Amino acid sequence: MRRLNLTGLVLVSLFLALPLHAPYAQQSQSVRVATAAAAPSSYFDAERSAADRITADEMKEILYYIASDDMLGRDTPSPGLDKTAQYIADHLKKFKLKPAGDRGTYFQHITLSRTQVDRENTKVSLGDKAFKVGEDFLPFGRVSGDAEGQVVYAGHGWVINSKNVNAYDGLDVRDRVVVVSGDGTTPPQGLSVENLPSADWESPVSYAQKHGAKALVLIPRNFERRWRFGANALTRPILTVTRLENAADDEDEDEAEAAPPKGLVEILPSRAMLSALFAGEQADGARVLQASIAGEQLKGFALAPSKLLSLSVKLSVTEASTQNVVAVLEGKDSTLKKEYVALGAHYDHVGTNNPGCRPVGDDKICNGADDDGSGTTSLITMAEAFSKGPRPKRSILFVWHAGEEKGLWGSEYFTRFPTIPLKQVVAQLNIDMIGRSKKAGDTNPANRMLTGPDEIYVIGSRMMSDELADKNVAVNSAYLNLKYNYHYDEPNDPERLFYRSDHFNYAKHGVPIIFFFDGVHEDYHRPTDSPDKIDYQKMQSVARTIFILASELANAPTRPVVDKQIPAEQMAR
Ligand SMILES: [Zn+2]
């Protein structure tokens, strides 16, 4: 599971300011009293015997390989991740599952861009004063280019017609460099554009671009944090998924891969640069920065015409690649086999000596046994159990996602460019961290939220489909009766777990999901998340339960009814 990212942290503070979403709180309560409404199907006994093929011993063997030091923490992209992908594919071939990646393979190829700042050739100057990259400014976006112009400050830069908001009112931005309070794409607090028709509003970036501006100087609310993280970007290349960035339409792969990023050159200024830029103006640099950080609405103005800002941003972009691993077990019913029950896990982790992996002594390899070696392994053993029959009516789709830790890349890619029709996916069950349990007498505060040996967090099951949630409860109570914990089943939870793993992208596309998760623990994203710490009995119990749930969903006469959508404001990441 990925950490809360920059955007996530900003959203946390926004959400905390909102009242608790009462209807959801009530719903979570009702989950506890919802009991086995529907008894398991007539397939139940056969499903139980099939589930018995998922064993702790086999899981242990697989996980010790996937989470070994040889894989170097399965960073995306990395040779260790590729090796893991091949290992999964070798198993799938042995189980005779149908390849469902690109061109008859188990791999869905994902092209990545590696962007590195060319420090020598990245320069900004104001008249004859030169600013230094890394000290006075940082490239903000991923666009290379040169620009020069007089400077306009555009306040928060948003134009929202139906709300009578126009930060650009009275300002001419043609051939100018525009300074904006904000990151250019996130509306200021209280000015949401969710649910507004796109013709009604312009973001600061799109307005500037359409009206002939030359470049943007962005002062985001998380200015300090951007600076802390941005300095990293000068020494490490920034990785992005090429096709996700460029594809306006999802149709033409080749064109999308070839197009360089479009738009204006963008920079993040330092305090010193802001004070030089705004010296002698109606608001000085400190005032503009203060307003930007506070989200305060400061009126825009044109700066003295004598101030000419020149920018040269040079970024070098190289290609890299990774892959999702995708397979299908074809259903036996000639009609229902066109529908799929999706099982997902992420097989990547945070690598070795990365900023997201805190070393423990000399050990810098984050093995990711629980995160998400446990889900990866579970899916392999479930694929094997399914492959030995009995074959369910619907098809089963298995996706091992890459790049989850980088920002849910693999699942975003798969749901944007699915290799099977996504509308035919009746539910997605995401397994991310199910291998750890809290031992009796453990008082370590870092393990406070870790679930016990017979317990698992169930997240999001009731957000879109009561029928799916009820089925999950019914299967569990007729089978191993694990303790389902719904603590995180609350959209305003500050941990934002619903948004932090791959199921989120399926939910975004209207697929009802369930996320199974054991809880954050002392070894989360540390080299000590190793296979010797796994509770293999728990992993077996949880995986067997999910296996039976998937079988029940695959054999049900109808797909689970999606009876509600997640509110739009909750879906904005
Ligand atoms: Zn993680």
Tab-separated table of N, CA and C in Angstrom, residues 179-302:
chain	number	residue	atom	x	y	z
A	179	VAL	N	2.302	34.887	-12.741
A	179	VAL	CA	2.546	34.350	-11.396
A	179	VAL	C	1.197	34.002	-10.782
A	180	VAL	N	1.066	32.776	-10.271
A	180	VAL	CA	-0.217	32.321	-9.728
A	180	VAL	C	-0.027	31.784	-8.310
A	181	SER	N	-0.937	32.144	-7.408
A	181	SER	CA	-0.979	31.533	-6.078
A	181	SER	C	-1.734	30.212	-6.186
A	182	GLY	N	-1.021	29.104	-6.031
A	182	GLY	CA	-1.649	27.794	-6.175
A	182	GLY	C	-0.808	26.932	-7.094
A	183	ASP	N	-1.213	25.664	-7.239
A	183	ASP	CA	-0.421	24.760	-8.080
A	183	ASP	C	-0.876	24.798	-9.543
A	184	GLY	N	-1.872	25.666	-9.818
A	184	GLY	CA	-2.302	25.843	-11.199
A	184	GLY	C	-3.448	24.939	-11.609
A	185	THR	N	-3.654	23.861	-10.854
A	185	THR	CA	-4.719	22.932	-11.246
A	185	THR	C	-5.686	22.583	-10.116
A	186	THR	N	-5.314	22.872	-8.863
A	186	THR	CA	-6.221	22.580	-7.741
A	186	THR	C	-6.964	23.870	-7.362
A	187	PRO	N	-8.304	23.856	-7.416
A	187	PRO	CA	-9.036	25.085	-7.080
A	187	PRO	C	-8.821	25.473	-5.623
A	188	PRO	N	-8.873	26.786	-5.320
A	188	PRO	CA	-8.722	27.189	-3.931
A	188	PRO	C	-9.896	26.700	-3.094
A	189	GLN	N	-9.689	26.623	-1.805
A	189	GLN	CA	-10.720	26.136	-0.885
A	189	GLN	C	-12.017	26.937	-1.083
A	190	GLY	N	-13.129	26.238	-1.132
A	190	GLY	CA	-14.416	26.907	-1.279
A	190	GLY	C	-14.802	27.184	-2.722
A	191	LEU	N	-13.908	26.874	-3.670
A	191	LEU	CA	-14.240	27.109	-5.076
A	191	LEU	C	-14.159	25.810	-5.887
A	192	SER	N	-14.836	24.794	-5.406
A	192	SER	CA	-14.785	23.512	-6.097
A	192	SER	C	-15.411	23.628	-7.491
A	193	VAL	N	-14.815	22.946	-8.463
A	193	VAL	CA	-15.416	22.929	-9.800
A	193	VAL	C	-16.005	21.546	-10.115
A	194	GLU	N	-16.000	20.664	-9.082
A	194	GLU	CA	-16.632	19.361	-9.262
A	194	GLU	C	-18.082	19.581	-9.669
A	195	ASN	N	-18.552	18.785	-10.573
A	195	ASN	CA	-19.946	18.834	-11.028
A	195	ASN	C	-20.289	20.060	-11.871
A	196	LEU	N	-19.320	20.945	-12.131
A	196	LEU	CA	-19.594	22.073	-13.024
A	196	LEU	C	-19.210	21.650	-14.442
A	197	PRO	N	-19.998	22.082	-15.444
A	197	PRO	CA	-19.620	21.731	-16.819
A	197	PRO	C	-18.262	22.358	-17.156
A	198	SER	N	-17.463	21.650	-17.951
A	198	SER	CA	-16.100	22.123	-18.192
A	198	SER	C	-16.086	23.469	-18.914
A	199	ALA	N	-17.178	23.787	-19.627
A	199	ALA	CA	-17.226	25.071	-20.337
A	199	ALA	C	-17.391	26.240	-19.361
A	200	ASP	N	-17.745	25.947	-18.125
A	200	ASP	CA	-18.033	26.988	-17.144
A	200	ASP	C	-16.772	27.545	-16.477
A	201	TRP	N	-15.675	26.807	-16.552
A	201	TRP	CA	-14.509	27.261	-15.790
A	201	TRP	C	-13.198	27.031	-16.535
A	202	GLU	N	-12.173	27.776	-16.108
A	202	GLU	CA	-10.810	27.614	-16.621
A	202	GLU	C	-9.868	27.551	-15.435
A	203	SER	N	-8.940	26.634	-15.471
A	203	SER	CA	-7.903	26.613	-14.442
A	203	SER	C	-6.892	27.707	-14.791
A	204	PRO	N	-6.067	28.124	-13.811
A	204	PRO	CA	-5.065	29.151	-14.099
A	204	PRO	C	-4.174	28.758	-15.280
A	205	VAL	N	-3.825	27.464	-15.325
A	205	VAL	CA	-2.924	27.000	-16.377
A	205	VAL	C	-3.605	27.051	-17.743
A	206	SER	N	-4.832	26.536	-17.820
A	206	SER	CA	-5.479	26.505	-19.133
A	206	SER	C	-5.820	27.916	-19.604
A	207	TYR	N	-6.216	28.798	-18.679
A	207	TYR	CA	-6.520	30.182	-19.071
A	207	TYR	C	-5.263	30.854	-19.631
A	208	ALA	N	-4.161	30.725	-18.895
A	208	ALA	CA	-2.910	31.368	-19.317
A	208	ALA	C	-2.495	30.867	-20.698
A	209	GLN	N	-2.618	29.568	-20.879
A	209	GLN	CA	-2.218	28.958	-22.144
A	209	GLN	C	-3.091	29.470	-23.301
A	210	LYS	N	-4.409	29.472	-23.062
A	210	LYS	CA	-5.329	29.887	-24.128
A	210	LYS	C	-5.193	31.365	-24.471
A	211	HIS	N	-4.746	32.172	-23.507
A	211	HIS	CA	-4.681	33.608	-23.748
A	211	HIS	C	-3.274	34.095	-24.041
A	212	GLY	N	-2.428	33.172	-24.447
A	212	GLY	CA	-1.131	33.561	-25.013
A	212	GLY	C	-0.040	33.894	-24.016
A	213	ALA	N	-0.175	33.415	-22.747
A	213	ALA	CA	0.902	33.652	-21.783
A	213	ALA	C	2.140	32.856	-22.200
A	214	LYS	N	3.315	33.291	-21.706
A	214	LYS	CA	4.574	32.657	-22.108
A	214	LYS	C	5.038	31.568	-21.137
A	215	ALA	N	4.786	31.803	-19.841
A	215	ALA	CA	5.280	30.863	-18.824
A	215	ALA	C	4.515	31.098	-17.526
A	216	LEU	N	4.683	30.169	-16.576
A	216	LEU	CA	3.985	30.290	-15.301
A	216	LEU	C	4.963	30.169	-14.139
A	217	VAL	N	4.752	31.016	-13.150
A	217	VAL	CA	5.473	30.904	-11.887
A	217	VAL	C	4.417	30.515	-10.863
A	218	LEU	N	4.534	29.309	-10.305
A	218	LEU	CA	3.468	28.791	-9.433
A	218	LEU	C	3.911	28.784	-7.974
A	219	ILE	N	3.023	29.284	-7.107
A	219	ILE	CA	3.310	29.316	-5.656
A	219	ILE	C	2.245	28.476	-4.958
A	220	PRO	N	2.462	27.160	-4.844
A	220	PRO	CA	1.416	26.289	-4.289
A	220	PRO	C	1.254	26.489	-2.791
A	221	ARG	N	0.104	26.051	-2.298
A	221	ARG	CA	-0.165	26.155	-0.853
A	221	ARG	C	0.864	25.357	-0.064
A	222	ASN	N	1.272	24.213	-0.610
A	222	ASN	CA	2.279	23.404	0.096
A	222	ASN	C	3.688	23.791	-0.359
A	223	PHE	N	3.913	25.092	-0.454
A	223	PHE	CA	5.170	25.678	-0.914
A	223	PHE	C	6.409	25.056	-0.238
A	224	GLU	N	6.380	25.017	1.105
A	224	GLU	CA	7.548	24.523	1.850
A	224	GLU	C	7.826	23.069	1.506
A	225	ARG	N	6.751	22.293	1.487
A	225	ARG	CA	6.871	20.868	1.217
A	225	ARG	C	7.371	20.623	-0.214
A	226	ARG	N	6.844	21.408	-1.140
A	226	ARG	CA	7.291	21.308	-2.532
A	226	ARG	C	8.779	21.542	-2.643
A	227	TRP	N	9.247	22.522	-1.884
A	227	TRP	CA	10.679	22.800	-1.913
A	227	TRP	C	11.471	21.640	-1.351
A	228	ARG	N	10.989	21.072	-0.236
A	228	ARG	CA	11.706	19.941	0.376
A	228	ARG	C	11.778	18.773	-0.587
A	229	PHE	N	10.636	18.430	-1.221
A	229	PHE	CA	10.604	17.283	-2.128
A	229	PHE	C	11.249	17.621	-3.468
A	230	GLY	N	11.091	18.893	-3.890
A	230	GLY	CA	11.582	19.305	-5.197
A	230	GLY	C	13.081	19.192	-5.314
A	231	ALA	N	13.787	19.437	-4.201
A	231	ALA	CA	15.240	19.360	-4.250
A	231	ALA	C	15.673	17.963	-4.671
A	232	ASN	N	14.907	16.950	-4.247
A	232	ASN	CA	15.148	15.562	-4.665
A	232	ASN	C	15.133	15.403	-6.169
A	233	ALA	N	14.198	16.129	-6.798
A	233	ALA	CA	13.990	15.974	-8.234
A	233	ALA	C	15.216	16.411	-9.026
A	234	LEU	N	16.063	17.219	-8.401
A	234	LEU	CA	17.262	17.652	-9.114
A	234	LEU	C	18.310	16.548	-9.147
A	235	THR	N	18.267	15.670	-8.161
A	235	THR	CA	19.275	14.615	-8.115
A	235	THR	C	18.731	13.288	-8.627
A	236	ARG	N	17.436	13.087	-8.526
A	236	ARG	CA	16.829	11.855	-9.004
A	236	ARG	C	15.924	12.162	-10.182
A	237	PRO	N	15.907	11.285	-11.185
A	237	PRO	CA	14.952	11.529	-12.271
A	237	PRO	C	13.517	11.355	-11.793
A	238	ILE	N	12.611	12.097	-12.412
A	238	ILE	CA	11.196	11.957	-12.095
A	238	ILE	C	10.612	10.952	-13.072
A	239	LEU	N	9.937	9.953	-12.522
A	239	LEU	CA	9.336	8.927	-13.373
A	239	LEU	C	7.846	9.183	-13.534
A	240	THR	N	7.376	9.043	-14.748
A	240	THR	CA	5.939	9.164	-14.990
A	240	THR	C	5.523	8.124	-16.021
A	241	VAL	N	4.231	7.836	-16.043
A	241	VAL	CA	3.708	6.897	-17.032
A	241	VAL	C	3.339	7.689	-18.276
A	242	THR	N	4.090	7.477	-19.348
A	242	THR	CA	3.970	8.307	-20.548
A	242	THR	C	2.537	8.392	-21.045
A	243	ARG	N	1.912	7.249	-21.196
A	243	ARG	CA	0.597	7.220	-21.826
A	243	ARG	C	-0.492	7.847	-20.945
A	244	LEU	N	-0.312	7.773	-19.635
A	244	LEU	CA	-1.316	8.365	-18.739
A	244	LEU	C	-1.232	9.882	-18.773
A	245	GLU	N	-0.046	10.396	-19.021
A	245	GLU	CA	0.117	11.847	-19.067
A	245	GLU	C	-0.367	12.438	-20.370
A	246	ASN	N	-0.094	11.719	-21.444
A	246	ASN	CA	-0.298	12.319	-22.763
A	246	ASN	C	-1.626	12.007	-23.416
A	247	ALA	N	-2.226	10.887	-23.033
A	247	ALA	CA	-3.400	10.451	-23.774
A	247	ALA	C	-4.626	11.257	-23.394
A	248	ALA	N	-4.980	12.204	-24.232
A	248	ALA	CA	-6.227	12.935	-24.016
A	248	ALA	C	-7.383	12.007	-24.373
A	249	ASP	N	-7.278	11.359	-25.522
A	249	ASP	CA	-8.220	10.287	-25.836
A	249	ASP	C	-7.478	8.974	-25.629
A	250	ASP	N	-8.221	7.970	-25.332
A	250	ASP	CA	-7.602	6.704	-24.968
A	250	ASP	C	-7.402	5.795	-26.172
A	251	GLU	N	-7.523	6.368	-27.366
A	251	GLU	CA	-7.583	5.514	-28.551
A	251	GLU	C	-6.218	5.149	-29.125
A	252	ASP	N	-5.463	6.199	-29.463
A	252	ASP	CA	-4.301	5.964	-30.300
A	252	ASP	C	-3.021	5.815	-29.475
A	253	GLU	N	-2.629	4.614	-29.258
A	253	GLU	CA	-1.477	4.340	-28.404
A	253	GLU	C	-0.196	4.968	-28.956
A	254	ASP	N	0.053	4.766	-30.254
A	254	ASP	CA	1.325	5.199	-30.821
A	254	ASP	C	1.488	6.716	-30.740
A	255	GLU	N	0.412	7.404	-31.064
A	255	GLU	CA	0.473	8.858	-31.023
A	255	GLU	C	0.719	9.338	-29.591
A	256	ALA	N	0.012	8.708	-28.656
A	256	ALA	CA	0.144	9.106	-27.262
A	256	ALA	C	1.577	8.885	-26.770
A	257	GLU	N	2.187	7.806	-27.192
A	257	GLU	CA	3.539	7.499	-26.729
A	257	GLU	C	4.540	8.507	-27.285
A	258	ALA	N	4.272	8.997	-28.509
A	258	ALA	CA	5.269	9.819	-29.180
A	258	ALA	C	5.205	11.292	-28.774
A	259	ALA	N	4.029	11.747	-28.329
A	259	ALA	CA	3.864	13.188	-28.103
A	259	ALA	C	4.675	13.670	-26.906
A	260	PRO	N	5.453	14.763	-27.065
A	260	PRO	CA	6.137	15.332	-25.904
A	260	PRO	C	5.123	16.093	-25.062
A	261	PRO	N	5.385	16.286	-23.759
A	261	PRO	CA	4.412	17.008	-22.941
A	261	PRO	C	4.177	18.414	-23.497
A	262	LYS	N	2.924	18.795	-23.542
A	262	LYS	CA	2.580	20.110	-24.089
A	262	LYS	C	2.356	21.082	-22.936
A	263	GLY	N	2.276	22.367	-23.264
A	263	GLY	CA	1.946	23.350	-22.248
A	263	GLY	C	3.045	24.361	-22.059
A	264	LEU	N	2.940	25.092	-20.956
A	264	LEU	CA	3.866	26.186	-20.692
A	264	LEU	C	4.969	25.743	-19.749
A	265	VAL	N	6.106	26.425	-19.870
A	265	VAL	CA	7.177	26.239	-18.906
A	265	VAL	C	6.667	26.719	-17.544
A	266	GLU	N	6.936	25.922	-16.500
A	266	GLU	CA	6.476	26.298	-15.153
A	266	GLU	C	7.633	26.211	-14.173
A	267	ILE	N	7.708	27.179	-13.284
A	267	ILE	CA	8.721	27.092	-12.222
A	267	ILE	C	8.107	27.370	-10.857
A	268	LEU	N	8.807	26.869	-9.837
A	268	LEU	CA	8.491	27.144	-8.435
A	268	LEU	C	9.550	28.137	-7.949
A	269	PRO	N	9.146	29.342	-7.504
A	269	PRO	CA	10.148	30.331	-7.084
A	269	PRO	C	10.549	30.125	-5.625
A	270	SER	N	11.699	30.648	-5.241
A	270	SER	CA	12.081	30.671	-3.817
A	270	SER	C	11.548	31.966	-3.196
A	271	ARG	N	11.677	32.069	-1.879
A	271	ARG	CA	11.313	33.332	-1.196
A	271	ARG	C	12.137	34.488	-1.757
A	272	ALA	N	13.432	34.214	-1.957
A	272	ALA	CA	14.334	35.278	-2.427
A	272	ALA	C	13.910	35.752	-3.815
A	273	MET	N	13.553	34.812	-4.667
A	273	MET	CA	13.147	35.206	-6.005
A	273	MET	C	11.846	36.005	-5.961
A	274	LEU	N	10.920	35.569	-5.103
A	274	LEU	CA	9.659	36.303	-4.983
A	274	LEU	C	9.907	37.722	-4.489
A	275	SER	N	10.841	37.891	-3.542
A	275	SER	CA	11.029	39.235	-3.014
A	275	SER	C	11.705	40.121	-4.055
A	276	ALA	N	12.586	39.562	-4.874
A	276	ALA	CA	13.190	40.361	-5.956
A	276	ALA	C	12.123	40.735	-6.986
A	277	LEU	N	11.277	39.771	-7.303
A	277	LEU	CA	10.258	39.974	-8.338
A	277	LEU	C	9.213	41.018	-7.922
A	278	PHE	N	8.817	40.967	-6.654
A	278	PHE	CA	7.728	41.845	-6.202
A	278	PHE	C	8.240	43.103	-5.482
A	279	ALA	N	9.551	43.372	-5.525
A	279	ALA	CA	10.106	44.565	-4.860
A	279	ALA	C	9.455	45.815	-5.434
A	280	GLY	N	8.931	46.671	-4.544
A	280	GLY	CA	8.335	47.935	-4.972
A	280	GLY	C	6.932	47.819	-5.545
A	281	GLU	N	6.348	46.594	-5.514
A	281	GLU	CA	4.988	46.422	-6.060
A	281	GLU	C	3.947	46.654	-4.965
A	282	GLN	N	2.663	46.655	-5.348
A	282	GLN	CA	1.597	46.903	-4.354
A	282	GLN	C	1.493	45.807	-3.297
A	283	ALA	N	1.954	44.623	-3.621
A	283	ALA	CA	2.114	43.571	-2.600
A	283	ALA	C	3.535	43.043	-2.766
A	284	ASP	N	4.273	42.921	-1.667
A	284	ASP	CA	5.652	42.439	-1.820
A	284	ASP	C	5.700	40.910	-1.816
A	285	GLY	N	6.887	40.366	-2.015
A	285	GLY	CA	7.047	38.912	-2.152
A	285	GLY	C	6.528	38.140	-0.949
A	286	ALA	N	6.819	38.672	0.246
A	286	ALA	CA	6.398	37.980	1.475
A	286	ALA	C	4.871	37.935	1.561
A	287	ARG	N	4.247	39.054	1.156
A	287	ARG	CA	2.776	39.143	1.207
A	287	ARG	C	2.147	38.148	0.219
A	288	VAL	N	2.706	38.096	-0.985
A	288	VAL	CA	2.171	37.190	-2.005
A	288	VAL	C	2.347	35.731	-1.558
A	289	LEU	N	3.496	35.440	-0.974
A	289	LEU	CA	3.735	34.073	-0.502
A	289	LEU	C	2.780	33.707	0.627
A	290	GLN	N	2.610	34.653	1.559
A	290	GLN	CA	1.721	34.422	2.703
A	290	GLN	C	0.296	34.133	2.203
A	291	ALA	N	-0.172	34.951	1.257
A	291	ALA	CA	-1.520	34.748	0.709
A	291	ALA	C	-1.609	33.391	0.005
A	292	SER	N	-0.546	33.007	-0.703
A	292	SER	CA	-0.544	31.732	-1.441
A	292	SER	C	-0.657	30.555	-0.483
A	293	ILE	N	0.135	30.601	0.578
A	293	ILE	CA	0.155	29.486	1.537
A	293	ILE	C	-1.167	29.407	2.299
A	294	ALA	N	-1.732	30.592	2.616
A	294	ALA	CA	-2.982	30.617	3.384
A	294	ALA	C	-4.206	30.347	2.511
A	295	GLY	N	-4.018	30.364	1.193
A	295	GLY	CA	-5.167	30.196	0.300
A	295	GLY	C	-6.045	31.443	0.304
A	296	GLU	N	-5.444	32.558	0.692
A	296	GLU	CA	-6.162	33.828	0.760
A	296	GLU	C	-6.279	34.402	-0.653
A	297	GLN	N	-7.399	35.064	-0.937
A	297	GLN	CA	-7.581	35.560	-2.298
A	297	GLN	C	-7.076	36.984	-2.421
A	298	LEU	N	-5.942	37.125	-3.081
A	298	LEU	CA	-5.301	38.418	-3.268
A	298	LEU	C	-5.551	38.841	-4.717
A	299	LYS	N	-5.954	40.103	-4.906
A	299	LYS	CA	-6.288	40.555	-6.257
A	299	LYS	C	-5.029	40.671	-7.120
A	300	GLY	N	-5.176	40.325	-8.389
A	300	GLY	CA	-4.041	40.353	-9.301
A	300	GLY	C	-3.684	41.753	-9.766
A	301	PHE	N	-2.473	41.899	-10.320
A	301	PHE	CA	-2.019	43.186	-10.865
A	301	PHE	C	-0.837	42.932	-11.805
A	302	ALA	N	-0.605	43.905	-12.677
A	302	ALA	CA	0.553	43.821	-13.561
A	302	ALA	C	1.758	44.407	-12.836
